[in-house]
mmCIF file of C-alpha atoms in Angstrom:
data_model
loop_
_atom_site.group_PDB
_atom_site.id
_atom_site.type_symbol
_atom_site.label_atom_id
_atom_site.label_comp_id
_atom_site.label_asym_id
_atom_site.label_seq_id
_atom_site.Cartn_x
_atom_site.Cartn_y
_atom_site.Cartn_z
ATOM 1 C CA MET A 1 -107.702 -289.362 -23.325
ATOM 2 C CA SER A 2 -108.748 -288.694 -26.587
ATOM 3 C CA GLU A 3 -106.377 -288.274 -29.920
ATOM 4 C CA ARG A 4 -108.535 -284.723 -30.501
ATOM 5 C CA THR A 5 -107.329 -284.173 -26.374
ATOM 6 C CA PHE A 6 -103.955 -284.338 -26.379
ATOM 7 C CA ARG A 7 -102.972 -282.227 -29.557
ATOM 8 C CA ALA A 8 -104.976 -279.687 -28.118
ATOM 9 C CA VAL A 9 -102.865 -280.210 -24.795
ATOM 10 C CA VAL A 10 -100.079 -279.948 -27.015
ATOM 11 C CA ALA A 11 -100.300 -277.235 -29.281
ATOM 12 C CA ALA A 12 -100.857 -275.082 -25.799
ATOM 13 C CA VAL A 13 -97.694 -275.856 -24.532
ATOM 14 C CA LEU A 14 -96.132 -274.888 -28.039
ATOM 15 C CA VAL A 15 -97.474 -271.838 -28.208
ATOM 16 C CA GLY A 16 -96.523 -270.512 -24.485
ATOM 17 C CA ALA A 17 -93.218 -271.719 -24.889
ATOM 18 C CA LEU A 18 -93.080 -269.844 -28.063
ATOM 19 C CA VAL A 19 -94.657 -267.010 -26.147
ATOM 20 C CA LEU A 20 -91.825 -267.545 -23.487
ATOM 21 C CA ALA A 21 -88.678 -267.293 -26.301
ATOM 22 C CA ALA A 22 -90.609 -263.894 -27.584
ATOM 23 C CA ILE A 23 -90.323 -262.531 -23.901
ATOM 24 C CA VAL A 24 -86.348 -264.158 -23.569
ATOM 25 C CA ALA A 25 -85.019 -262.884 -26.861
ATOM 26 C CA PHE A 26 -87.572 -258.998 -26.529
ATOM 27 C CA ALA A 27 -85.390 -258.469 -23.291
ATOM 28 C CA MET A 28 -82.020 -259.647 -24.160
ATOM 29 C CA LEU A 29 -82.756 -257.076 -27.395
ATOM 30 C CA GLN A 30 -83.373 -254.081 -25.341
ATOM 31 C CA PRO A 31 -80.007 -251.982 -25.099
ATOM 32 C CA PRO A 32 -79.022 -251.946 -21.322
ATOM 33 C CA THR A 33 -78.576 -249.529 -18.633
ATOM 34 C CA PRO A 34 -76.084 -247.118 -18.905
ATOM 35 C CA SER A 35 -74.374 -246.786 -15.907
ATOM 36 C CA PRO A 36 -74.802 -243.357 -14.125
ATOM 37 C CA ALA A 37 -71.930 -241.345 -15.029
ATOM 38 C CA PRO A 38 -69.661 -241.078 -12.178
ATOM 39 C CA GLY A 39 -69.889 -237.431 -10.124
ATOM 40 C CA PRO A 40 -67.076 -234.969 -9.916
ATOM 41 C CA THR A 41 -64.341 -236.270 -6.739
ATOM 42 C CA LEU A 42 -63.868 -234.092 -3.765
ATOM 43 C CA ALA A 43 -60.745 -233.034 -2.831
ATOM 44 C CA VAL A 44 -59.400 -233.436 -0.283
ATOM 45 C CA ARG A 45 -58.631 -230.958 2.280
ATOM 46 C CA ALA A 46 -55.616 -230.582 3.346
ATOM 47 C CA THR A 47 -55.059 -230.407 7.297
ATOM 48 C CA PRO A 48 -53.560 -227.505 8.397
ATOM 49 C CA THR A 49 -50.058 -228.143 10.537
ATOM 50 C CA ALA A 50 -49.773 -226.521 13.113
ATOM 51 C CA ARG A 51 -47.161 -223.433 13.508
ATOM 52 C CA PRO A 52 -44.060 -223.750 15.523
ATOM 53 C CA THR A 53 -43.843 -223.022 18.726
ATOM 54 C CA PRO A 54 -40.828 -220.411 18.400
ATOM 55 C CA ALA A 55 -38.155 -220.523 20.410
ATOM 56 C CA PRO A 56 -37.870 -218.379 23.689
ATOM 57 C CA THR A 57 -35.485 -216.257 23.366
ATOM 58 C CA PRO A 58 -33.105 -215.805 25.410
ATOM 59 C CA THR A 59 -32.667 -212.993 27.843
ATOM 60 C CA PRO A 60 -28.722 -211.488 27.352
ATOM 61 C CA THR A 61 -26.373 -212.405 30.125
ATOM 62 C CA PRO A 62 -24.470 -209.932 31.516
ATOM 63 C CA GLY A 63 -20.815 -209.379 30.154
ATOM 64 C CA PRO A 64 -17.864 -208.824 32.603
ATOM 65 C CA VAL A 65 -18.123 -204.934 33.235
ATOM 66 C CA PHE A 66 -14.060 -205.344 34.303
ATOM 67 C CA GLY A 67 -10.863 -206.905 33.275
ATOM 68 C CA ASP A 68 -8.239 -208.477 35.202
ATOM 69 C CA VAL A 69 -8.363 -206.427 38.826
ATOM 70 C CA GLY A 70 -5.077 -204.674 39.188
ATOM 71 C CA ILE A 71 -3.473 -204.595 43.098
ATOM 72 C CA VAL A 72 -0.600 -203.566 44.924
ATOM 73 C CA GLY A 73 -0.370 -204.327 48.279
ATOM 74 C CA VAL A 74 0.798 -202.886 51.171
ATOM 75 C CA GLY A 75 2.721 -205.726 52.677
ATOM 76 C CA ASN A 76 3.114 -207.637 56.309
ATOM 77 C CA VAL A 77 0.513 -205.704 58.190
ATOM 78 C CA PRO A 78 1.383 -206.672 61.997
ATOM 79 C CA ARG A 79 -1.257 -207.814 64.098
ATOM 80 C CA GLY A 80 -2.373 -205.112 66.865
ATOM 81 C CA GLY A 81 -1.023 -202.538 64.315
ATOM 82 C CA ALA A 82 -1.478 -201.062 60.644
ATOM 83 C CA SER A 83 0.321 -200.775 57.774
ATOM 84 C CA GLY A 84 1.530 -197.652 55.818
ATOM 85 C CA PRO A 85 -1.590 -196.447 53.050
ATOM 86 C CA THR A 86 -0.030 -197.888 50.164
ATOM 87 C CA LEU A 87 -3.222 -200.370 48.770
ATOM 88 C CA VAL A 88 -4.023 -199.056 45.155
ATOM 89 C CA LEU A 89 -7.148 -201.232 43.420
ATOM 90 C CA ARG A 90 -6.915 -200.257 39.524
ATOM 91 C CA LEU A 91 -10.056 -201.345 37.288
ATOM 92 C CA LEU A 92 -10.554 -201.812 34.015
ATOM 93 C CA GLU A 93 -14.165 -201.631 31.931
ATOM 94 C CA PRO A 94 -12.704 -204.788 28.845
ATOM 95 C CA SER A 95 -14.449 -202.322 26.400
ATOM 96 C CA SER A 96 -16.088 -199.169 25.610
ATOM 97 C CA ALA A 97 -19.675 -200.161 25.990
ATOM 98 C CA ALA A 98 -19.245 -203.197 28.855
ATOM 99 C CA ILE A 99 -20.548 -200.760 31.124
ATOM 100 C CA PRO A 100 -24.224 -199.083 30.587
ATOM 101 C CA ASP A 101 -24.933 -195.368 30.799
ATOM 102 C CA ALA A 102 -26.096 -196.465 34.442
ATOM 103 C CA ALA A 103 -25.698 -195.449 38.190
ATOM 104 C CA GLY A 104 -24.601 -199.273 40.200
ATOM 105 C CA SER A 105 -22.329 -200.195 43.258
ATOM 106 C CA PHE A 106 -20.154 -202.893 43.924
ATOM 107 C CA THR A 107 -17.998 -204.162 46.856
ATOM 108 C CA VAL A 108 -14.411 -204.562 48.509
ATOM 109 C CA ALA A 109 -14.311 -207.183 50.952
ATOM 110 C CA LEU A 110 -11.179 -208.222 53.434
ATOM 111 C CA THR A 111 -10.803 -211.489 55.035
ATOM 112 C CA ASP A 112 -8.576 -212.759 57.342
ATOM 113 C CA ALA A 113 -6.780 -216.469 56.833
ATOM 114 C CA THR A 114 -9.507 -218.565 58.087
ATOM 115 C CA GLY A 115 -11.613 -216.393 56.266
ATOM 116 C CA THR A 116 -12.689 -213.456 59.068
ATOM 117 C CA GLY A 117 -13.674 -210.507 58.631
ATOM 118 C CA THR A 118 -13.976 -208.710 61.390
ATOM 119 C CA THR A 119 -10.436 -209.308 62.446
ATOM 120 C CA LEU A 120 -9.345 -206.760 59.930
ATOM 121 C CA ALA A 121 -10.638 -203.037 58.630
ATOM 122 C CA PHE A 122 -9.666 -200.748 56.282
ATOM 123 C CA THR A 123 -7.863 -197.259 56.847
ATOM 124 C CA GLY A 124 -6.740 -194.212 55.389
ATOM 125 C CA THR A 125 -9.294 -192.038 53.348
ATOM 126 C CA PRO A 126 -10.599 -193.726 49.148
ATOM 127 C CA SER A 127 -9.040 -191.554 47.042
ATOM 128 C CA ILE A 128 -10.517 -192.449 44.034
ATOM 129 C CA VAL A 129 -9.311 -191.693 39.985
ATOM 130 C CA ALA A 130 -11.227 -191.969 37.325
ATOM 131 C CA PRO A 131 -13.073 -190.209 34.350
ATOM 132 C CA GLY A 132 -15.625 -188.061 34.464
ATOM 133 C CA SER A 133 -18.041 -189.836 32.634
ATOM 134 C CA LEU A 134 -18.650 -192.011 35.613
ATOM 135 C CA GLY A 135 -18.857 -189.897 38.430
ATOM 136 C CA ALA A 136 -17.393 -192.277 40.662
ATOM 137 C CA ARG A 137 -17.045 -192.067 44.992
ATOM 138 C CA ALA A 138 -16.300 -194.922 47.553
ATOM 139 C CA GLY A 139 -17.018 -195.629 50.896
ATOM 140 C CA PHE A 140 -16.871 -198.022 54.450
ATOM 141 C CA ILE A 141 -19.634 -199.586 55.170
ATOM 142 C CA ALA A 142 -18.283 -201.755 57.433
ATOM 143 C CA GLY A 143 -14.602 -201.339 58.467
ATOM 144 C CA ASN A 144 -13.409 -203.980 56.579
ATOM 145 C CA VAL A 145 -16.140 -203.582 53.425
ATOM 146 C CA LEU A 146 -15.571 -200.792 50.919
ATOM 147 C CA ARG A 147 -17.991 -199.666 48.411
ATOM 148 C CA ILE A 148 -17.479 -198.110 45.082
ATOM 149 C CA SER A 149 -20.247 -196.595 43.076
ATOM 150 C CA ILE A 150 -20.593 -195.414 39.814
ATOM 151 C CA LEU A 151 -23.452 -192.959 38.421
ATOM 152 C CA GLY A 152 -23.082 -193.428 34.734
ATOM 153 C CA SER A 153 -20.490 -194.167 31.892
ATOM 154 C CA ASP A 154 -19.264 -192.740 28.812
ATOM 155 C CA PRO A 155 -19.663 -196.053 25.893
ATOM 156 C CA ASN A 156 -17.609 -194.635 23.821
ATOM 157 C CA ASN A 157 -14.377 -194.898 25.218
ATOM 158 C CA VAL A 158 -12.609 -197.812 27.972
ATOM 159 C CA GLU A 159 -12.726 -196.246 31.142
ATOM 160 C CA LEU A 160 -10.488 -197.076 34.342
ATOM 161 C CA ILE A 161 -11.190 -196.798 38.054
ATOM 162 C CA THR A 162 -7.703 -196.503 40.589
ATOM 163 C CA VAL A 163 -8.483 -195.807 44.181
ATOM 164 C CA THR A 164 -5.278 -195.783 45.903
ATOM 165 C CA GLY A 165 -4.872 -193.709 49.936
ATOM 166 C CA LEU A 166 -6.317 -196.627 51.891
ATOM 167 C CA GLY A 167 -3.820 -199.284 54.549
ATOM 168 C CA ILE A 168 -4.932 -202.670 56.625
ATOM 169 C CA SER A 169 -5.024 -202.700 60.183
ATOM 170 C CA ALA A 170 -5.439 -206.155 61.589
ATOM 171 C CA SER A 171 -5.975 -207.090 65.367
ATOM 172 C CA THR A 172 -4.719 -209.161 67.386
ATOM 173 C CA ARG A 173 -7.151 -211.734 67.254
ATOM 174 C CA ALA A 174 -6.299 -211.597 62.984
ATOM 175 C CA ALA A 175 -4.843 -214.742 61.621
ATOM 176 C CA LEU A 176 -1.968 -214.699 60.750
ATOM 177 C CA GLY A 177 -1.172 -215.275 56.838
ATOM 178 C CA PRO A 178 -1.892 -213.633 53.736
ATOM 179 C CA ILE A 179 -5.152 -211.361 53.473
ATOM 180 C CA GLY A 180 -8.304 -212.120 51.248
ATOM 181 C CA ALA A 181 -9.869 -209.803 48.766
ATOM 182 C CA THR A 182 -12.812 -210.168 47.237
ATOM 183 C CA LEU A 183 -15.798 -208.024 44.765
ATOM 184 C CA GLY A 184 -19.553 -208.665 45.329
ATOM 185 C CA ASP A 185 -22.652 -207.251 45.361
ATOM 186 C CA PHE A 186 -22.373 -205.883 41.884
ATOM 187 C CA THR A 187 -25.821 -203.679 41.291
ATOM 188 C CA GLY A 188 -27.661 -201.831 38.635
ATOM 189 C CA SER A 189 -25.171 -201.000 35.049
ATOM 190 C CA LEU A 190 -22.457 -203.481 37.326
ATOM 191 C CA ALA A 191 -24.300 -206.158 36.998
ATOM 192 C CA GLY A 192 -22.343 -208.151 34.903
ATOM 193 C CA GLY A 193 -19.865 -208.902 37.515
ATOM 194 C CA VAL A 194 -19.425 -212.073 39.153
ATOM 195 C CA ALA A 195 -20.026 -211.858 42.963
ATOM 196 C CA ASN A 196 -16.653 -213.530 45.365
ATOM 197 C CA VAL A 197 -14.070 -212.242 42.558
ATOM 198 C CA VAL A 198 -11.192 -213.392 44.368
ATOM 199 C CA LEU A 199 -8.058 -210.784 44.215
ATOM 200 C CA GLY A 200 -5.007 -211.081 44.395
ATOM 201 C CA SER A 201 -3.843 -210.706 48.253
ATOM 202 C CA PRO A 202 -3.669 -207.437 49.498
ATOM 203 C CA GLY A 203 -1.183 -208.674 52.186
ATOM 204 C CA THR A 204 0.289 -210.907 54.712
ATOM 205 C CA VAL A 205 -1.334 -210.642 58.457
ATOM 206 C CA VAL A 206 2.389 -211.489 60.739
ATOM 207 C CA ALA A 207 2.426 -211.220 64.327
ATOM 208 C CA GLY A 208 3.379 -208.325 65.935
ATOM 209 C CA PRO A 209 6.188 -206.707 67.601
#
C-alpha cells in the first residue's frame, strides 16, 4: 500500500469515528422521554353483603287455661252399685286473660284401676256454676265421659267453673281400686289445656255387698 493510500484510509476511519462520537453525544444530550402520568386509580367497588335471613317468628304456645283442678270425691263405689251425687269439680282460670273470648270445650273421663272406662259411668245430672260470660254447659258423650263447653270468656276477670250433681257407678266387672279421672280433648279457646291431665282420684271401687 502506498503512503498516500494509507493516509486516506486513516483519514476515513477518523472521520467515521468522529461521526459516531457526535451521534452518541447527541443522543445523550436529548432530554429523557417523560413517563406517562399514572391514571386515576379506580375505586374498589364493595361487594354487597347479603342481608341475614331473619329468624322465623315462633308460634306462641298457648298457656294453661286452668290451674290446679280441685276435686271432691265420692268415696267408695261398690261393684254393681253407685255412689251418692257428691262429686265436685272446680276448674279455676289461672289469670284473667288465660281463656280467649271464644267457644271451646274439654272432657273429663273416668277409668277403673286397670285403665278401663267401660266399667264405670257418671250418674246424676251435671250442674254448672260459672260466670255468665262463659256460657258454660255440660253433657255426657259416653257413660264415663263428660264434656264441658263454653261460649266465650271475660278477659278482665278470673273465672271459675264448678261442676256438681254427679255420682259414679261401677259395673260388676270393674277392677277394685282407685278410680282414675283425666282431662282431655281440649278444643277452641280451651286448646291451651293439656291432654290427659290426671286428676286426683274421685273415688275407689270396692267389693259389693
